Amino acid sequence: MLYPLNRLADIHSDLYEELQRNYATRRDIASLRIPPLGNCLWNDVLFLTPIHPARFQAALAEVGHTLPRPWRRYYQIDARLLDPAFTVLYRSSETYWAGQFNVEKASVQIGLDCVPFDPELLDGHGEVPQATREHYASVTVDAAAAAAGTGSFPVLFLHTPHVLYKGQLDTAQDGISIVEV
C-alpha cells in the first residue's frame, strides 16, 4: 500500500519518523494546505509525477549526475485508477520554494496552481521543466557521498508538475507496476 506521510504516523510509526525527517529544516512545508482537496495538509496526499523516471535520469545525466541506486525503482500507476474527486494536477510554482515563506499565502498559491484532474492532461506535462534542469546543474554532487546516501543531491522533483492524490493505493492492483531506470 502507498499511504500519504501523515497516515504513516498511525500505520508505520517507525517509517513515519524516518521520512518526516525530510522536513526537519522546513517544518513550514508540512504546514502547507491544498485548498482544492478540502484544504488538507501537504502530507495528507500522495505525490505522483506525470514525468517518466527515465526522463529525470536523462536530465540528471546531462549535467553529470546519476540517480542513487535506491532511487531507481518507481511505481507506474494507470492514471485512470485515481478518483478525480480526490485528485488534482499541481503545476508547481517557482515563486515560493526558496527560503522561508508565509504558509497561508503559499497555500493560496498552491490552490491557484492546481487544476482539476483529468488523465488526458498528463500528456502535456511529461517533460522535465527547464527550471528543474537548471536546479540540477546548480548542485555539485560528490559521487561517493551520493552513493553512500550522504552529502548534497539535487531535489529530484523541484519545480515539476505533480499529481496530488488524497487517498491510498494498493500496489497489487491491476494498473500498477514497478519501473526500473
PDB file of C-alpha atoms in Angstrom:
ATOM      1  CA  MET A   1       0.000   0.000   0.000  1.00  0.00           C
ATOM      2  CA  LEU A   2       1.072   3.542  -0.678  1.00  0.00           C
ATOM      3  CA  TYR A   3      -0.001   5.905   2.084  1.00  0.00           C
ATOM      4  CA  PRO A   4       0.363   9.662   2.469  1.00  0.00           C
ATOM      5  CA  LEU A   5       3.050  10.544   5.008  1.00  0.00           C
ATOM      6  CA  ASN A   6       0.603  11.693   7.696  1.00  0.00           C
ATOM      7  CA  ARG A   7      -1.252   8.339   7.553  1.00  0.00           C
ATOM      8  CA  LEU A   8       2.015   6.518   8.233  1.00  0.00           C
ATOM      9  CA  ALA A   9       2.131   8.022  11.725  1.00  0.00           C
ATOM     10  CA  ASP A  10      -0.630   5.588  12.777  1.00  0.00           C
ATOM     11  CA  ILE A  11       0.193   2.673  10.479  1.00  0.00           C
ATOM     12  CA  HIS A  12       4.014   2.508  10.439  1.00  0.00           C
ATOM     13  CA  SER A  13       5.256   4.962  13.062  1.00  0.00           C
ATOM     14  CA  ASP A  14       8.923   3.992  12.609  1.00  0.00           C
ATOM     15  CA  LEU A  15       8.777   4.697   8.875  1.00  0.00           C
ATOM     16  CA  TYR A  16       6.876   7.927   9.544  1.00  0.00           C
ATOM     17  CA  GLU A  17       9.588   9.091  11.956  1.00  0.00           C
ATOM     18  CA  GLU A  18      12.288   8.336   9.396  1.00  0.00           C
ATOM     19  CA  LEU A  19      10.526  10.045   6.479  1.00  0.00           C
ATOM     20  CA  GLN A  20       9.340  13.124   8.351  1.00  0.00           C
ATOM     21  CA  ARG A  21      12.997  13.967   8.994  1.00  0.00           C
ATOM     22  CA  ASN A  22      12.961  15.275   5.405  1.00  0.00           C
ATOM     23  CA  TYR A  23      11.095  18.257   6.852  1.00  0.00           C
ATOM     24  CA  ALA A  24      13.393  18.803   9.847  1.00  0.00           C
ATOM     25  CA  THR A  25      14.710  22.092   8.479  1.00  0.00           C
ATOM     26  CA  ARG A  26      11.484  23.044   6.658  1.00  0.00           C
ATOM     27  CA  ARG A  27       8.552  22.477   9.030  1.00  0.00           C
ATOM     28  CA  ASP A  28       6.694  25.194   7.120  1.00  0.00           C
ATOM     29  CA  ILE A  29       6.296  22.840   4.134  1.00  0.00           C
ATOM     30  CA  ALA A  30       4.461  20.241   6.247  1.00  0.00           C
ATOM     31  CA  SER A  31       2.023  23.007   7.290  1.00  0.00           C
ATOM     32  CA  LEU A  32       1.010  23.868   3.732  1.00  0.00           C
ATOM     33  CA  ARG A  33      -2.621  23.342   2.737  1.00  0.00           C
ATOM     34  CA  ILE A  34      -4.086  22.133  -0.557  1.00  0.00           C
ATOM     35  CA  PRO A  35      -7.347  24.097  -0.989  1.00  0.00           C
ATOM     36  CA  PRO A  36      -8.851  22.087  -3.893  1.00  0.00           C
ATOM     37  CA  LEU A  37      -8.584  18.870  -1.847  1.00  0.00           C
ATOM     38  CA  GLY A  38     -10.589  20.080   1.142  1.00  0.00           C
ATOM     39  CA  ASN A  39      -7.768  22.230   2.489  1.00  0.00           C
ATOM     40  CA  CYS A  40      -5.920  19.097   3.600  1.00  0.00           C
ATOM     41  CA  LEU A  41      -2.295  19.259   4.682  1.00  0.00           C
ATOM     42  CA  TRP A  42       0.627  18.832   2.280  1.00  0.00           C
ATOM     43  CA  ASN A  43       1.488  15.451   3.811  1.00  0.00           C
ATOM     44  CA  ASP A  44      -2.113  14.176   3.585  1.00  0.00           C
ATOM     45  CA  VAL A  45      -1.701  13.342  -0.111  1.00  0.00           C
ATOM     46  CA  LEU A  46       0.361  11.038  -2.284  1.00  0.00           C
ATOM     47  CA  PHE A  47       2.696  12.887  -4.615  1.00  0.00           C
ATOM     48  CA  LEU A  48       2.848  11.387  -8.075  1.00  0.00           C
ATOM     49  CA  THR A  49       4.530  12.690 -11.214  1.00  0.00           C
ATOM     50  CA  PRO A  50       3.412  12.574 -14.841  1.00  0.00           C
ATOM     51  CA  ILE A  51       7.104  12.546 -15.855  1.00  0.00           C
ATOM     52  CA  HIS A  52       8.604   9.124 -16.552  1.00  0.00           C
ATOM     53  CA  PRO A  53      11.600   8.443 -14.247  1.00  0.00           C
ATOM     54  CA  ALA A  54      13.849   7.789 -17.262  1.00  0.00           C
ATOM     55  CA  ARG A  55      13.411  11.462 -18.190  1.00  0.00           C
ATOM     56  CA  PHE A  56      14.616  12.531 -14.744  1.00  0.00           C
ATOM     57  CA  GLN A  57      17.582  10.204 -15.085  1.00  0.00           C
ATOM     58  CA  ALA A  58      18.413  11.665 -18.527  1.00  0.00           C
ATOM     59  CA  ALA A  59      18.133  15.261 -17.256  1.00  0.00           C
ATOM     60  CA  LEU A  60      20.468  14.452 -14.370  1.00  0.00           C
ATOM     61  CA  ALA A  61      22.931  12.716 -16.713  1.00  0.00           C
ATOM     62  CA  GLU A  62      23.063  15.816 -18.938  1.00  0.00           C
ATOM     63  CA  VAL A  63      24.765  17.672 -16.063  1.00  0.00           C
ATOM     64  CA  GLY A  64      26.897  14.787 -14.832  1.00  0.00           C
ATOM     65  CA  HIS A  65      24.683  13.352 -12.089  1.00  0.00           C
ATOM     66  CA  THR A  66      23.266   9.873 -11.742  1.00  0.00           C
ATOM     67  CA  LEU A  67      20.341   8.630  -9.702  1.00  0.00           C
ATOM     68  CA  PRO A  68      21.464   6.911  -6.495  1.00  0.00           C
ATOM     69  CA  ARG A  69      20.620   3.187  -6.590  1.00  0.00           C
ATOM     70  CA  PRO A  70      17.700   3.423  -4.101  1.00  0.00           C
ATOM     71  CA  TRP A  71      16.035   5.996  -6.379  1.00  0.00           C
ATOM     72  CA  ARG A  72      15.853   3.785  -9.461  1.00  0.00           C
ATOM     73  CA  ARG A  73      12.610   1.902  -8.738  1.00  0.00           C
ATOM     74  CA  TYR A  74       9.245   3.593  -9.167  1.00  0.00           C
ATOM     75  CA  TYR A  75       5.604   2.680  -9.301  1.00  0.00           C
ATOM     76  CA  GLN A  76       3.940   3.299 -12.642  1.00  0.00           C
ATOM     77  CA  ILE A  77       0.267   3.956 -11.983  1.00  0.00           C
ATOM     78  CA  ASP A  78      -2.516   3.998 -14.540  1.00  0.00           C
ATOM     79  CA  ALA A  79      -3.985   7.487 -14.050  1.00  0.00           C
ATOM     80  CA  ARG A  80      -7.500   6.106 -14.558  1.00  0.00           C
ATOM     81  CA  LEU A  81      -7.201   4.442 -11.118  1.00  0.00           C
ATOM     82  CA  LEU A  82      -7.254   7.863  -9.441  1.00  0.00           C
ATOM     83  CA  ASP A  83     -10.657   9.205  -8.445  1.00  0.00           C
ATOM     84  CA  PRO A  84     -10.829  12.742  -9.918  1.00  0.00           C
ATOM     85  CA  ALA A  85     -12.803  13.902  -6.856  1.00  0.00           C
ATOM     86  CA  PHE A  86      -9.669  13.313  -4.738  1.00  0.00           C
ATOM     87  CA  THR A  87      -7.024  14.263  -7.293  1.00  0.00           C
ATOM     88  CA  VAL A  88      -5.589  17.465  -8.771  1.00  0.00           C
ATOM     89  CA  LEU A  89      -2.804  18.312 -11.177  1.00  0.00           C
ATOM     90  CA  TYR A  90      -0.433  20.664  -9.395  1.00  0.00           C
ATOM     91  CA  ARG A  91       1.588  22.802 -11.779  1.00  0.00           C
ATOM     92  CA  SER A  92       4.369  23.689  -9.375  1.00  0.00           C
ATOM     93  CA  SER A  93       5.081  27.370  -8.979  1.00  0.00           C
ATOM     94  CA  GLU A  94       8.686  28.517  -8.756  1.00  0.00           C
ATOM     95  CA  THR A  95       7.840  31.531  -6.625  1.00  0.00           C
ATOM     96  CA  TYR A  96       7.816  30.224  -3.052  1.00  0.00           C
ATOM     97  CA  TRP A  97      10.087  27.198  -2.705  1.00  0.00           C
ATOM     98  CA  ALA A  98      13.276  29.069  -1.818  1.00  0.00           C
ATOM     99  CA  GLY A  99      13.825  30.146   1.759  1.00  0.00           C
ATOM    100  CA  GLN A 100      11.101  30.551   4.344  1.00  0.00           C
ATOM    101  CA  PHE A 101       7.658  31.596   3.181  1.00  0.00           C
ATOM    102  CA  ASN A 102       4.272  32.598   4.501  1.00  0.00           C
ATOM    103  CA  VAL A 103       2.337  29.320   4.798  1.00  0.00           C
ATOM    104  CA  GLU A 104      -1.079  30.934   4.280  1.00  0.00           C
ATOM    105  CA  LYS A 105      -0.018  32.808   1.128  1.00  0.00           C
ATOM    106  CA  ALA A 106       1.836  29.789  -0.235  1.00  0.00           C
ATOM    107  CA  SER A 107      -1.237  27.599   0.380  1.00  0.00           C
ATOM    108  CA  VAL A 108      -3.387  30.047  -1.579  1.00  0.00           C
ATOM    109  CA  GLN A 109      -0.836  29.909  -4.419  1.00  0.00           C
ATOM    110  CA  ILE A 110      -0.910  26.109  -4.368  1.00  0.00           C
ATOM    111  CA  GLY A 111      -4.663  26.298  -4.818  1.00  0.00           C
ATOM    112  CA  LEU A 112      -4.178  28.593  -7.818  1.00  0.00           C
ATOM    113  CA  ASP A 113      -1.542  26.245  -9.269  1.00  0.00           C
ATOM    114  CA  CYS A 114      -3.883  23.234  -9.114  1.00  0.00           C
ATOM    115  CA  VAL A 115      -6.300  22.238 -11.861  1.00  0.00           C
ATOM    116  CA  PRO A 116      -8.998  19.571 -11.747  1.00  0.00           C
ATOM    117  CA  PHE A 117      -7.593  16.173 -12.575  1.00  0.00           C
ATOM    118  CA  ASP A 118      -8.115  14.639 -15.982  1.00  0.00           C
ATOM    119  CA  PRO A 119      -5.797  11.832 -17.170  1.00  0.00           C
ATOM    120  CA  GLU A 120      -5.770  13.447 -20.622  1.00  0.00           C
ATOM    121  CA  LEU A 121      -3.921  16.465 -19.150  1.00  0.00           C
ATOM    122  CA  LEU A 122      -0.906  14.371 -18.238  1.00  0.00           C
ATOM    123  CA  ASP A 123       0.422  14.110 -21.797  1.00  0.00           C
ATOM    124  CA  GLY A 124       1.202  17.834 -21.745  1.00  0.00           C
ATOM    125  CA  HIS A 125       3.237  17.549 -18.536  1.00  0.00           C
ATOM    126  CA  GLY A 126       5.637  14.703 -19.301  1.00  0.00           C
ATOM    127  CA  GLU A 127       8.903  16.642 -19.696  1.00  0.00           C
ATOM    128  CA  VAL A 128      11.385  17.774 -17.060  1.00  0.00           C
ATOM    129  CA  PRO A 129      10.929  21.576 -16.840  1.00  0.00           C
ATOM    130  CA  GLN A 130      13.799  23.953 -17.599  1.00  0.00           C
ATOM    131  CA  ALA A 131      13.761  25.301 -14.023  1.00  0.00           C
ATOM    132  CA  THR A 132      14.320  21.746 -12.753  1.00  0.00           C
ATOM    133  CA  ARG A 133      17.184  21.209 -15.201  1.00  0.00           C
ATOM    134  CA  GLU A 134      18.775  24.469 -14.047  1.00  0.00           C
ATOM    135  CA  HIS A 135      18.465  23.327 -10.443  1.00  0.00           C
ATOM    136  CA  TYR A 136      20.174  20.020 -11.283  1.00  0.00           C
ATOM    137  CA  ALA A 137      23.030  21.912 -12.955  1.00  0.00           C
ATOM    138  CA  SER A 138      23.447  24.214  -9.943  1.00  0.00           C
ATOM    139  CA  VAL A 139      24.133  21.417  -7.439  1.00  0.00           C
ATOM    140  CA  THR A 140      27.627  19.997  -7.068  1.00  0.00           C
ATOM    141  CA  VAL A 141      27.493  16.358  -6.079  1.00  0.00           C
ATOM    142  CA  ASP A 142      30.270  14.313  -4.505  1.00  0.00           C
ATOM    143  CA  ALA A 143      29.693  10.953  -6.247  1.00  0.00           C
ATOM    144  CA  ALA A 144      30.973   8.870  -3.330  1.00  0.00           C
ATOM    145  CA  ALA A 145      28.828  10.764  -0.832  1.00  0.00           C
ATOM    146  CA  ALA A 146      25.754  10.488  -3.073  1.00  0.00           C
ATOM    147  CA  ALA A 147      26.282   6.736  -3.500  1.00  0.00           C
ATOM    148  CA  ALA A 148      26.500   6.415   0.295  1.00  0.00           C
ATOM    149  CA  GLY A 149      23.294   8.419   0.705  1.00  0.00           C
ATOM    150  CA  THR A 150      25.058  11.374   2.301  1.00  0.00           C
ATOM    151  CA  GLY A 151      26.041  14.792   1.006  1.00  0.00           C
ATOM    152  CA  SER A 152      24.005  17.031  -1.235  1.00  0.00           C
ATOM    153  CA  PHE A 153      21.976  15.936  -4.223  1.00  0.00           C
ATOM    154  CA  PRO A 154      19.543  17.899  -6.390  1.00  0.00           C
ATOM    155  CA  VAL A 155      15.938  17.950  -5.209  1.00  0.00           C
ATOM    156  CA  LEU A 156      14.665  15.492  -7.799  1.00  0.00           C
ATOM    157  CA  PHE A 157      11.108  16.801  -8.235  1.00  0.00           C
ATOM    158  CA  LEU A 158      11.686  20.527  -7.623  1.00  0.00           C
ATOM    159  CA  HIS A 159       9.573  22.724  -9.940  1.00  0.00           C
ATOM    160  CA  THR A 160       7.941  19.711 -11.617  1.00  0.00           C
ATOM    161  CA  PRO A 161       4.230  19.102 -12.084  1.00  0.00           C
ATOM    162  CA  HIS A 162       2.683  16.713  -9.570  1.00  0.00           C
ATOM    163  CA  VAL A 163      -0.486  14.706  -9.376  1.00  0.00           C
ATOM    164  CA  LEU A 164      -1.737  15.071  -5.804  1.00  0.00           C
ATOM    165  CA  TYR A 165      -3.951  12.202  -4.683  1.00  0.00           C
ATOM    166  CA  LYS A 166      -5.826  12.326  -1.387  1.00  0.00           C
ATOM    167  CA  GLY A 167      -6.044   8.622  -0.719  1.00  0.00           C
ATOM    168  CA  GLN A 168      -4.040   5.435  -0.588  1.00  0.00           C
ATOM    169  CA  LEU A 169      -3.199   2.988  -3.353  1.00  0.00           C
ATOM    170  CA  ASP A 170      -2.986  -0.781  -3.257  1.00  0.00           C
ATOM    171  CA  THR A 171       0.120  -1.525  -5.327  1.00  0.00           C
ATOM    172  CA  ALA A 172      -1.048  -5.101  -6.014  1.00  0.00           C
ATOM    173  CA  GLN A 173      -3.996  -3.967  -8.146  1.00  0.00           C
ATOM    174  CA  ASP A 174      -4.048  -4.134 -11.937  1.00  0.00           C
ATOM    175  CA  GLY A 175      -2.730  -0.943 -13.485  1.00  0.00           C
ATOM    176  CA  ILE A 176       0.185  -0.535 -11.060  1.00  0.00           C
ATOM    177  CA  SER A 177       3.614  -1.893 -11.896  1.00  0.00           C
ATOM    178  CA  ILE A 178       7.236  -1.246 -10.987  1.00  0.00           C
ATOM    179  CA  VAL A 179       9.532   0.563 -13.409  1.00  0.00           C
ATOM    180  CA  GLU A 180      13.309   0.472 -13.016  1.00  0.00           C
ATOM    181  CA  VAL A 181      15.631   3.039 -14.598  1.00  0.00           C
TER     182      VAL A 181
END
